[in-house]
Each structure stands twice: as C-alpha cells, then as structure tokens.
Amino acid sequence: MADASKVSNQTRIAHAKELLGGGYKHSVVRKGESVADITEFVEAMTSEWLPSKYSKRSRSLANAIVRESDKHGFDPIFILAVIQNESRFNPEMRGTHTEIGLMQIKPTTAKWIGKKMHVKYKGEKSLFDPVQNVRLGISFMALLRDQFDSHSPLYISAYNMGARRVREIVADDGMPKEYVQAVMKRYVAIYAAFAHGNTHDIDALSEKAAENVLAVTRAIASND
C-alpha cells in the first residue's frame, strides 16, 4: 500500500502502554512492537469490515485512521476497536440518541468538535461519510484524553457516556468499567488476529481475550 499514510511505531507503542499499563508487558499487544508498519493491517481490516457498497472507500478510510491516530498520538488499532464497538464498521448506523456513523457522533457534538479542533464539519449528512466521521471521532477522543490527563479508563468511558457523567462517577469514588472493558476486549482481540493471521472472527477472539482484558482493565484502573 505504497500511497498509504504511515503511523509512527513509537507513537503506537506509547499509546498501547498507556492503555494497558502494567498489563502491557505480557499482553499479545506487545507482539506488535516488531512491526515496522501496521498500516497494511489497518487497510485489511477496513476492507474486510466495511459493507461491500463502501469497498472503494476502504483505502481512504485506512489512511484517515492511520493519519489522524498518528496526529493525535493514538494506536490506530485502538481506533479500530472503538469503531468496531460503536458501529461494527457500518457507516449508516444511527444510535438511539442521534449518534451517526462509524464512531457514532452526534451532530451537536460534531459541530462543537469542528470549531474546537478546526475540523471541517459540513452538517449532519457529512457524518455518514466514513473519513469525515473518523476525523471528528478521533479529534473528540483526543479532546477527552486531554481533559482526563491521559487516564485511559476515564477518557474511553467519557467517549461513551460524556465527561460530566464520568466525573460524577469518580466523585462518588466509582470507576466506569463496562464500556472500557468492551473496547479493550476488542483491542486485544484485534491484536490477537494480527498475531495469528485470523481476521475473520473478532467476536470469537474477543471472548478468548476476555480473561486477558479483565487483568488489563484491573491494571489500568490501578494506574490512577
């Protein structure tokens, strides 16, 4: 994929360590350290998971995921996990609270992100465009990451339930877990697919990864 964007391996690994904390050392994710360029794998995933009517967009989507992840300091595999969890890569997905597209962005949120992060937003219809949607979604995740000082359980949860609700839970000495575990289960499973060359059944791999993820989420929760 000669024309694809490149992801900094250093950036990817740094974010993986942020996500997994003490669980990184013995995780399947660490096996990805030796990969010089994970971009081809990202394109393979977008090509496989996007509906067939969007097949011609898989390369541009992969490029956007890699480019925006690198720009904001994310592991692109983490972004794949978020998309898989939010919409199962269905660009036409609508949520129950006006969320739209791959990363389930609300039009009101998209408008705010566009102004805050200087990302073009051309109205509600543009959220059905895969590339536009991930640009806004990754920018939103970056904003939340800054708000929560790179504390991954908090900014991941905030993407799902909102920053205010996360702060309320933390103020009551709680720690949001359900959404974090769902995303991290997929994250570990996608790396397992990468390591074993099995990209066809992430759900099955997710179940196999469940015990690993449980240990990982305990580790990242203890990093507070």
Short mmCIF file of C-alpha atoms in Angstrom, two decimals:
data_model
loop_
_atom_site.label_atom_id
_atom_site.label_comp_id
_atom_site.label_asym_id
_atom_site.label_seq_id
_atom_site.Cartn_x
_atom_site.Cartn_y
_atom_site.Cartn_z
CA MET A 1 0.00 0.00 0.00
CA ALA A 2 2.56 2.48 -1.24
CA ASP A 3 0.37 5.57 -1.07
CA ALA A 4 -0.90 4.96 2.44
CA SER A 5 -0.19 7.17 5.40
CA LYS A 6 2.39 5.85 7.85
CA VAL A 7 1.98 5.50 11.57
CA SER A 8 4.84 6.16 13.96
CA ASN A 9 5.68 2.89 15.67
CA GLN A 10 6.91 4.86 18.67
CA THR A 11 3.56 6.67 18.97
CA ARG A 12 1.59 3.44 18.60
CA ILE A 13 3.58 1.61 21.26
CA ALA A 14 3.48 4.56 23.66
CA HIS A 15 -0.30 4.65 23.46
CA ALA A 16 -0.55 0.87 23.84
CA LYS A 17 1.43 1.16 27.08
CA GLU A 18 -0.86 3.97 28.22
CA LEU A 19 -3.90 1.79 27.56
CA LEU A 20 -2.61 -1.41 29.11
CA GLY A 21 -0.44 -0.09 31.92
CA GLY A 22 1.19 -2.94 33.80
CA GLY A 23 -0.63 -5.45 31.61
CA TYR A 24 1.32 -4.43 28.51
CA LYS A 25 4.45 -6.47 29.19
CA HIS A 26 2.71 -9.85 28.99
CA SER A 27 -0.03 -8.95 26.50
CA VAL A 28 -0.46 -10.07 22.91
CA VAL A 29 -0.28 -6.38 22.01
CA ARG A 30 3.43 -6.37 22.76
CA LYS A 31 3.99 -8.76 19.86
CA GLY A 32 3.23 -5.84 17.57
CA GLU A 33 6.37 -3.99 18.68
CA SER A 34 8.48 -5.52 15.95
CA VAL A 35 6.14 -4.46 13.14
CA ALA A 36 7.64 -1.53 11.27
CA ASP A 37 4.40 -0.53 9.55
CA ILE A 38 0.98 -1.68 10.69
CA THR A 39 -0.81 0.33 8.01
CA GLU A 40 -1.37 -2.65 5.70
CA PHE A 41 -3.14 -4.46 8.52
CA VAL A 42 -5.38 -1.44 9.15
CA GLU A 43 -6.35 -1.37 5.49
CA ALA A 44 -7.01 -5.13 5.51
CA MET A 45 -9.36 -4.63 8.45
CA THR A 46 -11.25 -1.71 6.91
CA SER A 47 -11.55 -3.62 3.64
CA GLU A 48 -12.97 -6.66 5.40
CA TRP A 49 -15.28 -4.90 7.84
CA LEU A 50 -16.80 -2.15 5.71
CA PRO A 51 -20.03 -3.11 3.90
CA SER A 52 -19.37 -4.08 0.27
CA LYS A 53 -21.00 -0.90 -1.05
CA TYR A 54 -18.20 1.06 0.65
CA SER A 55 -15.34 -1.16 -0.58
CA LYS A 56 -13.86 1.61 -2.70
CA ARG A 57 -13.53 3.76 0.42
CA SER A 58 -11.52 1.25 2.46
CA ARG A 59 -8.12 2.65 1.50
CA SER A 60 -9.04 6.28 2.13
CA LEU A 61 -10.60 5.27 5.45
CA ALA A 62 -7.49 3.31 6.47
CA ASN A 63 -5.33 6.29 5.54
CA ALA A 64 -7.52 8.60 7.63
CA ILE A 65 -7.45 6.28 10.65
CA VAL A 66 -3.66 5.98 10.50
CA ARG A 67 -3.02 9.66 9.77
CA GLU A 68 -5.38 11.02 12.44
CA SER A 69 -4.22 8.45 15.00
CA ASP A 70 -0.61 9.46 14.49
CA LYS A 71 -1.53 13.15 14.60
CA HIS A 72 -3.24 12.78 17.97
CA GLY A 73 -0.94 10.14 19.48
CA PHE A 74 -3.25 7.11 19.30
CA ASP A 75 -2.63 3.50 18.38
CA PRO A 76 -4.73 3.03 15.20
CA ILE A 77 -5.69 -0.44 16.41
CA PHE A 78 -7.39 1.24 19.36
CA ILE A 79 -9.41 3.34 16.92
CA LEU A 80 -10.37 0.18 15.02
CA ALA A 81 -11.59 -1.28 18.33
CA VAL A 82 -13.68 1.81 19.10
CA ILE A 83 -15.26 1.77 15.64
CA GLN A 84 -15.94 -1.96 15.84
CA ASN A 85 -17.59 -1.48 19.22
CA GLU A 86 -19.59 1.60 18.23
CA SER A 87 -20.93 0.62 14.81
CA ARG A 88 -19.32 -2.62 13.62
CA PHE A 89 -18.00 -0.53 10.74
CA ASN A 90 -21.44 0.39 9.44
CA PRO A 91 -21.21 3.99 8.13
CA GLU A 92 -25.02 4.19 8.07
CA MET A 93 -25.51 3.25 11.72
CA ARG A 94 -27.83 5.51 13.72
CA GLY A 95 -27.86 5.48 17.50
CA THR A 96 -30.78 5.98 19.85
CA HIS A 97 -29.64 9.49 20.81
CA THR A 98 -28.92 10.99 17.34
CA GLU A 99 -25.49 9.36 17.02
CA ILE A 100 -24.41 8.78 13.42
CA GLY A 101 -21.86 6.73 11.53
CA LEU A 102 -18.72 4.76 12.25
CA MET A 103 -17.79 6.44 15.53
CA GLN A 104 -21.38 7.35 16.47
CA ILE A 105 -21.01 11.12 16.60
CA LYS A 106 -23.95 13.37 17.49
CA PRO A 107 -24.45 16.34 15.11
CA THR A 108 -24.28 18.77 18.05
CA THR A 109 -21.02 17.19 19.22
CA ALA A 110 -19.62 17.24 15.68
CA LYS A 111 -20.34 20.95 15.35
CA TRP A 112 -18.58 21.64 18.65
CA ILE A 113 -15.57 19.47 17.73
CA GLY A 114 -15.32 21.16 14.35
CA LYS A 115 -14.99 24.59 15.97
CA LYS A 116 -12.78 23.43 18.83
CA MET A 117 -10.34 21.37 16.74
CA HIS A 118 -10.63 23.20 13.41
CA VAL A 119 -12.01 20.12 11.66
CA LYS A 120 -14.35 20.70 8.72
CA TYR A 121 -17.95 19.85 9.52
CA LYS A 122 -20.48 20.21 6.73
CA GLY A 123 -23.62 19.22 8.57
CA GLU A 124 -25.39 16.05 9.66
CA LYS A 125 -25.17 14.31 6.27
CA SER A 126 -21.38 14.52 6.33
CA LEU A 127 -21.32 12.23 9.39
CA PHE A 128 -22.31 9.36 7.10
CA ASP A 129 -19.02 9.84 5.25
CA PRO A 130 -16.54 7.35 6.78
CA VAL A 131 -13.48 9.59 6.51
CA GLN A 132 -15.21 12.70 7.84
CA ASN A 133 -16.71 10.70 10.70
CA VAL A 134 -13.39 9.26 11.90
CA ARG A 135 -11.66 12.64 11.67
CA LEU A 136 -14.25 14.06 14.04
CA GLY A 137 -14.35 10.96 16.24
CA ILE A 138 -10.59 10.78 16.71
CA SER A 139 -10.45 14.53 17.39
CA PHE A 140 -13.16 14.08 20.02
CA MET A 141 -11.25 11.25 21.67
CA ALA A 142 -8.15 13.46 21.72
CA LEU A 143 -10.07 16.25 23.47
CA LEU A 144 -11.33 13.83 26.10
CA ARG A 145 -7.86 12.40 26.58
CA ASP A 146 -6.57 15.89 27.34
CA GLN A 147 -9.44 16.56 29.74
CA PHE A 148 -8.70 13.41 31.72
CA ASP A 149 -4.89 13.71 31.70
CA SER A 150 -4.42 10.59 29.55
CA HIS A 151 -6.16 8.37 32.14
CA SER A 152 -7.47 5.80 29.67
CA PRO A 153 -10.39 4.31 31.67
CA LEU A 154 -11.79 7.82 32.08
CA TYR A 155 -11.39 9.23 28.59
CA ILE A 156 -12.59 5.99 26.96
CA SER A 157 -15.66 5.98 29.21
CA ALA A 158 -16.26 9.68 28.53
CA TYR A 159 -16.44 8.96 24.82
CA ASN A 160 -19.44 6.77 25.56
CA MET A 161 -21.24 8.48 28.45
CA GLY A 162 -19.89 12.02 28.41
CA ALA A 163 -17.26 13.76 30.50
CA ARG A 164 -19.75 15.10 33.06
CA ARG A 165 -21.14 11.66 33.87
CA VAL A 166 -17.64 10.22 34.25
CA ARG A 167 -16.72 12.99 36.69
CA GLU A 168 -19.88 12.28 38.70
CA ILE A 169 -18.98 8.59 38.97
CA VAL A 170 -15.41 9.38 40.01
CA ALA A 171 -16.67 11.94 42.56
CA ASP A 172 -18.67 9.11 44.14
CA ASP A 173 -15.47 7.04 44.38
CA GLY A 174 -16.50 4.89 41.43
CA MET A 175 -14.75 3.88 38.25
CA PRO A 176 -16.65 3.33 34.97
CA LYS A 177 -15.77 -0.11 33.59
CA GLU A 178 -18.32 -1.62 31.22
CA TYR A 179 -17.56 0.39 28.07
CA VAL A 180 -13.82 0.34 28.74
CA GLN A 181 -13.84 -3.44 29.02
CA ALA A 182 -15.84 -3.78 25.80
CA VAL A 183 -13.41 -1.61 23.83
CA MET A 184 -10.30 -3.13 25.38
CA LYS A 185 -11.57 -6.64 24.74
CA ARG A 186 -11.82 -5.80 21.06
CA TYR A 187 -8.44 -4.04 21.12
CA VAL A 188 -6.67 -7.13 22.46
CA ALA A 189 -8.67 -9.37 20.11
CA ILE A 190 -7.66 -7.35 17.04
CA TYR A 191 -4.01 -7.66 18.03
CA ALA A 192 -4.58 -11.40 18.52
CA ALA A 193 -5.99 -11.52 14.99
CA PHE A 194 -2.92 -9.68 13.75
CA ALA A 195 -0.58 -12.06 15.57
CA HIS A 196 -2.34 -15.22 14.38
CA GLY A 197 -3.42 -14.08 10.93
CA ASN A 198 -7.11 -14.61 11.71
CA THR A 199 -9.12 -11.53 10.79
CA HIS A 200 -12.45 -13.24 10.21
CA ASP A 201 -13.96 -13.61 13.66
CA ILE A 202 -13.08 -10.82 16.04
CA ASP A 203 -16.08 -11.67 18.23
CA ALA A 204 -14.74 -15.17 18.88
CA LEU A 205 -11.27 -13.80 19.52
CA SER A 206 -12.80 -11.22 21.84
CA GLU A 207 -14.23 -13.96 24.01
CA LYS A 208 -10.87 -15.74 24.10
CA ALA A 209 -9.27 -12.45 25.09
CA ALA A 210 -11.75 -11.77 27.90
CA GLU A 211 -9.59 -13.07 30.75
CA ASN A 212 -6.60 -11.11 29.47
CA VAL A 213 -8.71 -7.97 29.26
CA LEU A 214 -10.05 -8.42 32.76
CA ALA A 215 -6.49 -8.42 34.07
CA VAL A 216 -5.64 -5.46 31.85
CA THR A 217 -8.58 -3.34 32.98
CA ARG A 218 -7.71 -4.03 36.60
CA ALA A 219 -4.17 -2.89 35.84
CA ILE A 220 -5.20 0.34 34.12
CA ALA A 221 -7.73 1.10 36.84
CA SER A 222 -4.94 0.84 39.39
CA ASN A 223 -2.85 3.38 37.49
CA ASP A 224 -4.94 6.24 38.90
#
